Amino acid sequence: MTIESIIWLIPLPPLLAFFLIVLFTHRSKALSHAIAIGAALLSWFGSMYVFLEAMRIGGELGEHPFESVIPWLPAGDSWLEIGVRVDPLTAVTLFFVAWTVLMIFVYSVGYHNFGQPRGDHDRKGLPPHGATVRDDHGHKHVVPSVEPMYSRFFAFIGLFAFGMYTLVVSDNLLTLFVGWEIMGLCSYLLIGFWYGKISARAAMIKAFITTRIGDMFMLLGIAYLYTMVGSLRYADIFTSETLAMLASTPAVGGLFGLSAAGMIGILLFIGTVGKSAQFPLHTWLPDAMEGPTPVSAMIHAATMVSAGVYMVIRMFPLLTAGYDGHGPLTPTLMVMAFIGSFTALFAATIALAQNDIKRVLAYSTISQLGFMIAALGIGAYVAAAFHLITHAFFKALLFLGSGSVIHGMEHGVLHTGKHVDPQNMFNMGGLAKKMPITATTFIIGGAALAGVPFVTAGFWSKDEILADAFGHQHFAVFLVLAVSALMTAFYTMRQIVLTFFGKPRTEAASHAHETSWTMTLPLMVLAFFAITAGWAGIPDYFPLLGTWFPGFFSHFVGHTLPEPPGHVEFSFLPLLTSIIVSLGGLALGYVVYRNYQAGQEDPLKAALRGFHTVLQNKYYLDEIYDFLFVRPAYWLSETFTFRWMDRGVIDGILHGVSWVPSRIGSFLRMYPDRFINWTGDATSEGVKLFGRRFRVIQSGNLQQYMLAALVLTFGTLFVYLYSLLR
Amino acid sequence: MGENGMIPLSWYLILAAALFSIGLFGVLSRKNAVAILMGIELMLNAVNVNLVAFWRYRSPEIISGQAFAVIVLAVAAAEVAVGLALIISVYRRRSTVAADELNLLKW
């Protein structure tokens, strides 16, 4: 089997698993998860094989990627072609997607309480409420119960994996968009997985509609690109002639003096803003935490939202088209740098004041995605890709870890029977002793997110972004990102201290205990990558470490571009900044929350006062959007469209139109109809009367009939003869 | 006596009319279905007499009159067979063959 056919096959097993589960095996939980995990494993094998082959070839792959194309849809006089393409960027993306997807699948088995008894009152569409069991001594215990829609969940994440793989191996924007939309659908389905909860329903609709806004613009961008180039394949778009043509053609309408390339770039970037939850379309992502805790959250942190960043990294040559290497960046990149760094800071501040363990991570995801977008915006191609990958690993780890924590807390809640919010960090504390594996891996993930120097993956990728920003004299971006990184370290430490250190602050927390191996194993695997993934990208020029670990990443991924980006000069200032913000933020967080006791106010609240409330309410953006968009939309549909247009105008016209025939009808019913009725009735009555009178002559006696016939014959004969003779 | 010393045609016609009238009277007045059938036979034979008489006096050179009479005989035989079968069937069901009692076909 050639490598191209293996690439074709990578996305298919999860799709097959989806259909198998939905159509056949959904009644059997064990079979369903076996099929789903088996499919994920097959895709994983394919991805690893392709990744290793790509590694063997190395940077050469950039010029000669694995490619295979087939014609798909006839479009006028040309064909839309679909195909697969694996260049260095795809290879590393496949690597992290394969690992994280496989880990989610395994983790989901434990998260959905496979092997536990059925719940006492569990209903489909609601999270499991726990089951009562009796142990050997006759004591009653409440234990977690198995998810009622277990198989359905595995079907959905199977479809999700198909979407992600399709997006990654695609060699053109069209199939990328198909995968993109499939993931949008799965995201919708998984956020609303517990559709019995009103909040989950609202969140699913919010996520779908918000990302739809981005997708609409992205589709416009794709259409525009197709009009200009006549092809959507990367290989056709990223030729220097095409790019030059796009860069020199003014955009339709000459908007803001943009070139076609700039216009398309901005439209595509708006798609990313929606998908990767950048300001101002970020509000759906924190709400997406309504889904089953770690898994849909992990989709919304490690893989799916990465797709948005992956897409802009993929389109980087187009985004930079027209940039001569000097002077200001292209307008698209400037927009991206601005939005990315703003989002990074903005989301980090909100994360400071959140109490829900998952919401902190959700805002941290938005913030980290902002880092990537900002990195790309300043032209740091490799750094953005690098951060994409390290972030996928450690954010997957953190989310799965938080799921494990919540699971442990839920266990405590069920055990004690006292309801406390199992997601509120202020209800936790001291979990490190109860859940050692979760705690260790979570702290490793947190360290990576905060960027603990020299060891963790997060440090290397974040440092590279900062170094690039500094090296290319984008000091504003550098400053904003550095401050965001400081906050990141701070809220990470806050989270770790509140969750794992100190004493348990609720009874539930003191009864939490470690989750099953299906949940801890993925944590350990991801923790491994959260450390080591960074070593692949240590820059060559880095003192000491750079010579020990040759930085293959930038050589490898950099060759995806026709002209690999050059390195910035090594400078101690950004390195020092990275170290200071990371360690400083962590230390600050530790100092502030070290002595936090149950029932106390959040120390940050005292420090920030009113601003804390603003942060806790996410700058009231949800309320502002509600006021600006949701209510007008409701008003438009309820009052304007329904009451005025539909009820008033359209119904009014129709009622008017129907009034005339209705009047004619009632006139006809009053007068002519009576006459017709009377005639009809009289006819039938007459016939009836006649029949009743004359029926006596039908006596049934044959001889009488014959006599009558004789008389009539004679009578007729007589009349006839008489008339003849006369 | 008419020409050729033959009995005039009208005698036959009168005979046939008388025979027909007797048959008709029997059909109309007799109660017994068998008797009615017999009346019908008389009427048919009256017709036969007419047919043969007209053949002999008007067109003796062609055979159609005789053939017609033979057909009438055959039909009459068939009719008697069916008629008697019907009467027997009626008798089995209703234990009577009186025509005025067989008046089911009325309003």
Short mmCIF file of C-alpha atoms in Angstrom, two decimals, chain A residues 192-446:
data_model
loop_
_atom_site.label_atom_id
_atom_site.label_comp_id
_atom_site.label_asym_id
_atom_site.label_seq_id
_atom_site.Cartn_x
_atom_site.Cartn_y
_atom_site.Cartn_z
CA GLY A 192 -26.05 19.81 23.76
CA PHE A 193 -25.35 16.20 24.56
CA TRP A 194 -27.33 16.58 27.77
CA TYR A 195 -30.16 18.22 25.95
CA GLY A 196 -32.44 17.91 28.95
CA LYS A 197 -30.61 20.86 30.51
CA ILE A 198 -31.89 24.22 29.36
CA SER A 199 -28.45 25.77 29.72
CA ALA A 200 -26.97 23.07 27.49
CA ARG A 201 -29.56 23.71 24.84
CA ALA A 202 -28.90 27.42 24.95
CA ALA A 203 -25.15 26.84 24.79
CA MET A 204 -25.39 24.54 21.80
CA ILE A 205 -27.43 27.03 19.86
CA LYS A 206 -25.12 29.84 20.85
CA ALA A 207 -22.04 27.92 19.74
CA PHE A 208 -23.61 26.93 16.47
CA ILE A 209 -24.86 30.38 15.56
CA THR A 210 -21.75 32.21 16.68
CA THR A 211 -19.41 29.99 14.71
CA ARG A 212 -21.84 30.19 11.81
CA ILE A 213 -21.17 33.91 11.53
CA GLY A 214 -17.50 33.18 11.05
CA ASP A 215 -18.20 30.31 8.68
CA MET A 216 -20.35 32.52 6.50
CA PHE A 217 -17.49 34.93 5.96
CA MET A 218 -15.09 32.10 5.45
CA LEU A 219 -17.30 30.64 2.75
CA LEU A 220 -17.38 34.05 1.09
CA GLY A 221 -13.60 34.08 1.21
CA ILE A 222 -13.42 30.62 -0.32
CA ALA A 223 -15.86 31.60 -3.05
CA TYR A 224 -13.89 34.74 -3.79
CA LEU A 225 -10.69 32.76 -3.93
CA TYR A 226 -12.25 30.28 -6.30
CA THR A 227 -13.46 33.08 -8.55
CA MET A 228 -10.01 34.56 -8.68
CA VAL A 229 -7.87 31.43 -8.99
CA GLY A 230 -10.28 28.84 -10.38
CA SER A 231 -9.03 26.23 -7.98
CA LEU A 232 -9.05 25.68 -4.26
CA ARG A 233 -6.05 23.41 -4.05
CA TYR A 234 -3.20 24.71 -1.97
CA ALA A 235 -0.77 23.61 -4.66
CA ASP A 236 -2.51 25.85 -7.20
CA ILE A 237 -2.99 28.79 -4.88
CA PHE A 238 0.45 28.92 -3.34
CA THR A 239 2.37 29.37 -6.55
CA SER A 240 4.29 32.60 -6.68
CA GLU A 241 2.48 33.75 -9.86
CA THR A 242 -0.95 33.23 -8.36
CA LEU A 243 0.00 34.91 -5.13
CA ALA A 244 1.50 37.84 -6.98
CA MET A 245 -1.64 38.12 -9.08
CA LEU A 246 -3.84 38.06 -5.97
CA ALA A 247 -1.65 40.59 -4.22
CA SER A 248 -1.68 43.01 -7.14
CA THR A 249 -5.40 42.78 -7.96
CA PRO A 250 -7.48 45.29 -6.02
CA ALA A 251 -10.30 43.76 -4.04
CA VAL A 252 -13.91 43.91 -5.17
CA GLY A 253 -15.19 47.38 -4.48
CA GLY A 254 -11.71 48.51 -3.48
CA LEU A 255 -12.63 48.26 0.18
CA PHE A 256 -10.05 49.97 2.41
CA GLY A 257 -7.58 49.76 -0.45
CA LEU A 258 -7.20 46.04 0.12
CA SER A 259 -5.82 43.69 -2.46
CA ALA A 260 -7.75 40.56 -3.38
CA ALA A 261 -5.33 38.54 -1.28
CA GLY A 262 -5.95 40.82 1.68
CA MET A 263 -9.70 40.64 1.26
CA ILE A 264 -9.69 36.85 1.00
CA GLY A 265 -7.30 36.63 3.92
CA ILE A 266 -9.53 38.74 6.12
CA LEU A 267 -12.64 36.79 5.16
CA LEU A 268 -10.92 33.50 5.93
CA PHE A 269 -9.58 34.92 9.15
CA ILE A 270 -13.11 35.80 10.27
CA GLY A 271 -13.83 32.09 9.93
CA THR A 272 -10.98 31.48 12.31
CA VAL A 273 -12.28 34.15 14.67
CA GLY A 274 -15.49 32.15 14.94
CA LYS A 275 -13.97 28.70 15.10
CA SER A 276 -11.03 29.51 17.34
CA ALA A 277 -13.09 31.77 19.58
CA GLN A 278 -11.25 35.02 19.06
CA PHE A 279 -12.65 38.36 20.15
CA PRO A 280 -15.42 39.32 19.37
CA LEU A 281 -16.83 35.86 18.54
CA HIS A 282 -15.36 34.13 21.55
CA THR A 283 -18.45 34.04 23.77
CA TRP A 284 -19.59 30.62 22.68
CA LEU A 285 -16.55 28.78 23.96
CA PRO A 286 -16.96 29.25 27.72
CA ASP A 287 -20.61 28.27 27.37
CA ALA A 288 -19.54 25.18 25.48
CA MET A 289 -18.42 23.83 28.84
CA GLU A 290 -22.02 22.68 29.27
CA GLY A 291 -21.08 19.56 27.34
CA PRO A 292 -19.88 16.38 29.03
CA THR A 293 -17.01 17.81 31.01
CA PRO A 294 -13.64 16.84 29.70
CA VAL A 295 -14.40 15.51 26.32
CA SER A 296 -16.44 18.09 24.55
CA ALA A 297 -14.38 20.62 26.47
CA MET A 298 -11.27 18.99 25.16
CA ILE A 299 -12.69 19.14 21.64
CA HIS A 300 -13.22 22.81 22.30
CA ALA A 301 -9.69 23.21 23.55
CA ALA A 302 -7.22 20.92 21.91
CA THR A 303 -8.48 19.86 18.53
CA MET A 304 -11.47 21.64 17.06
CA VAL A 305 -10.57 25.19 17.98
CA SER A 306 -7.07 24.37 16.76
CA ALA A 307 -8.61 23.83 13.35
CA GLY A 308 -9.18 27.56 13.03
CA VAL A 309 -5.55 28.28 13.79
CA TYR A 310 -4.45 25.42 11.55
CA MET A 311 -6.41 26.96 8.71
CA VAL A 312 -4.75 30.37 8.99
CA ILE A 313 -1.34 28.75 9.36
CA ARG A 314 -2.14 26.75 6.26
CA MET A 315 -3.14 29.89 4.39
CA PHE A 316 -0.08 31.79 5.59
CA PRO A 317 1.44 32.23 2.11
CA LEU A 318 -1.79 33.84 1.00
CA LEU A 319 -1.94 36.05 4.07
CA THR A 320 1.58 37.29 3.48
CA ALA A 321 1.11 37.72 -0.26
CA GLY A 322 2.37 41.14 -1.21
CA TYR A 323 4.63 41.43 1.78
CA ASP A 324 8.14 42.16 0.61
CA GLY A 325 9.84 41.33 3.87
CA HIS A 326 10.34 44.94 4.90
CA GLY A 327 8.15 47.68 6.14
CA PRO A 328 4.69 47.16 7.57
CA LEU A 329 3.02 43.76 7.44
CA THR A 330 0.06 43.09 5.19
CA PRO A 331 -3.24 44.49 6.47
CA THR A 332 -4.54 40.96 7.12
CA LEU A 333 -1.62 40.16 9.34
CA MET A 334 -1.98 43.45 11.15
CA VAL A 335 -5.62 42.66 11.88
CA MET A 336 -4.59 39.24 13.09
CA ALA A 337 -1.81 40.54 15.28
CA PHE A 338 -4.16 43.05 16.81
CA ILE A 339 -7.06 40.68 17.40
CA GLY A 340 -4.79 37.87 18.56
CA SER A 341 -2.89 39.86 21.12
CA PHE A 342 -6.01 41.67 22.28
CA THR A 343 -7.80 38.35 22.74
CA ALA A 344 -4.81 36.89 24.56
CA LEU A 345 -4.88 39.69 27.11
CA PHE A 346 -8.62 40.08 27.27
CA ALA A 347 -9.36 36.41 27.89
CA ALA A 348 -6.52 36.11 30.38
CA THR A 349 -8.03 38.88 32.49
CA ILE A 350 -11.41 37.16 32.52
CA ALA A 351 -9.80 33.87 33.47
CA LEU A 352 -8.40 35.56 36.57
CA ALA A 353 -11.84 35.92 38.09
CA GLN A 354 -13.61 32.72 37.13
CA ASN A 355 -14.46 30.18 39.80
CA ASP A 356 -15.54 27.28 37.64
CA ILE A 357 -12.52 25.07 37.01
CA LYS A 358 -13.56 24.49 33.41
CA ARG A 359 -14.34 28.11 32.69
CA VAL A 360 -10.87 29.15 33.74
CA LEU A 361 -9.50 26.67 31.25
CA ALA A 362 -11.95 27.81 28.60
CA TYR A 363 -10.77 31.41 28.88
CA SER A 364 -7.20 30.26 29.04
CA THR A 365 -7.81 28.42 25.77
CA ILE A 366 -9.15 31.57 24.16
CA SER A 367 -6.12 33.42 25.44
CA GLN A 368 -3.65 30.83 24.16
CA LEU A 369 -5.33 30.73 20.77
CA GLY A 370 -4.89 34.48 20.81
CA PHE A 371 -1.15 33.90 21.30
CA MET A 372 -1.08 31.74 18.16
CA ILE A 373 -3.04 34.21 16.08
CA ALA A 374 -0.85 37.05 17.28
CA ALA A 375 2.24 35.00 16.49
CA LEU A 376 1.00 34.41 13.00
CA GLY A 377 0.09 38.06 12.75
CA ILE A 378 3.69 39.07 13.28
CA GLY A 379 4.82 36.48 10.76
CA ALA A 380 6.09 33.94 13.28
CA TYR A 381 4.92 30.99 11.25
CA VAL A 382 6.88 28.27 12.99
CA ALA A 383 6.22 29.64 16.44
CA ALA A 384 2.48 29.67 15.84
CA ALA A 385 2.51 26.07 14.59
CA PHE A 386 4.70 25.06 17.48
CA HIS A 387 2.46 26.66 20.06
CA LEU A 388 -0.55 25.08 18.37
CA ILE A 389 0.92 21.64 18.98
CA THR A 390 2.26 22.10 22.49
CA HIS A 391 -0.95 23.84 23.49
CA ALA A 392 -3.01 20.97 22.12
CA PHE A 393 -1.16 18.56 24.34
CA PHE A 394 -1.14 20.50 27.56
CA LYS A 395 -4.62 21.92 27.19
CA ALA A 396 -5.98 18.47 26.43
CA LEU A 397 -4.20 17.31 29.54
CA LEU A 398 -5.60 20.15 31.64
CA PHE A 399 -9.14 19.66 30.44
CA LEU A 400 -9.07 15.93 30.89
CA GLY A 401 -7.51 16.55 34.28
CA SER A 402 -10.26 18.97 35.25
CA GLY A 403 -12.77 16.37 34.10
CA SER A 404 -11.08 13.89 36.35
CA VAL A 405 -11.19 16.36 39.24
CA ILE A 406 -14.88 17.01 38.66
CA HIS A 407 -15.47 13.32 38.46
CA GLY A 408 -13.71 12.80 41.74
CA MET A 409 -15.72 15.62 43.27
CA GLU A 410 -18.96 14.18 41.94
CA HIS A 411 -18.03 10.94 43.58
CA GLY A 412 -17.64 12.83 46.84
CA VAL A 413 -20.95 14.62 46.30
CA LEU A 414 -22.74 11.33 45.73
CA HIS A 415 -21.01 9.75 48.67
CA THR A 416 -21.90 12.50 51.11
CA GLY A 417 -25.30 13.17 49.60
CA LYS A 418 -24.82 16.91 50.12
CA HIS A 419 -25.03 18.87 46.95
CA VAL A 420 -22.20 21.29 46.23
CA ASP A 421 -21.12 22.51 42.81
CA PRO A 422 -18.45 19.98 41.84
CA GLN A 423 -16.94 22.41 39.35
CA ASN A 424 -16.40 25.35 41.64
CA MET A 425 -12.77 25.52 42.66
CA PHE A 426 -13.67 27.14 45.95
CA ASN A 427 -15.41 23.91 46.93
CA MET A 428 -12.27 21.89 46.34
CA GLY A 429 -8.90 21.96 48.04
CA GLY A 430 -6.53 19.26 49.17
CA LEU A 431 -7.33 17.04 46.23
CA ALA A 432 -3.63 16.29 45.67
CA LYS A 433 -3.75 13.71 48.45
CA LYS A 434 -6.99 12.17 47.23
CA MET A 435 -6.20 12.10 43.54
CA PRO A 436 -2.41 11.86 43.21
CA ILE A 437 -2.20 10.94 39.54
CA THR A 438 -4.72 13.56 38.47
CA ALA A 439 -2.98 16.15 40.62
CA THR A 440 0.51 15.35 39.31
CA THR A 441 -0.52 15.37 35.68
CA PHE A 442 -2.65 18.47 36.13
CA ILE A 443 0.26 20.30 37.71
CA ILE A 444 2.49 19.24 34.83
CA GLY A 445 -0.15 20.57 32.43
CA GLY A 446 -0.46 23.76 34.44
#
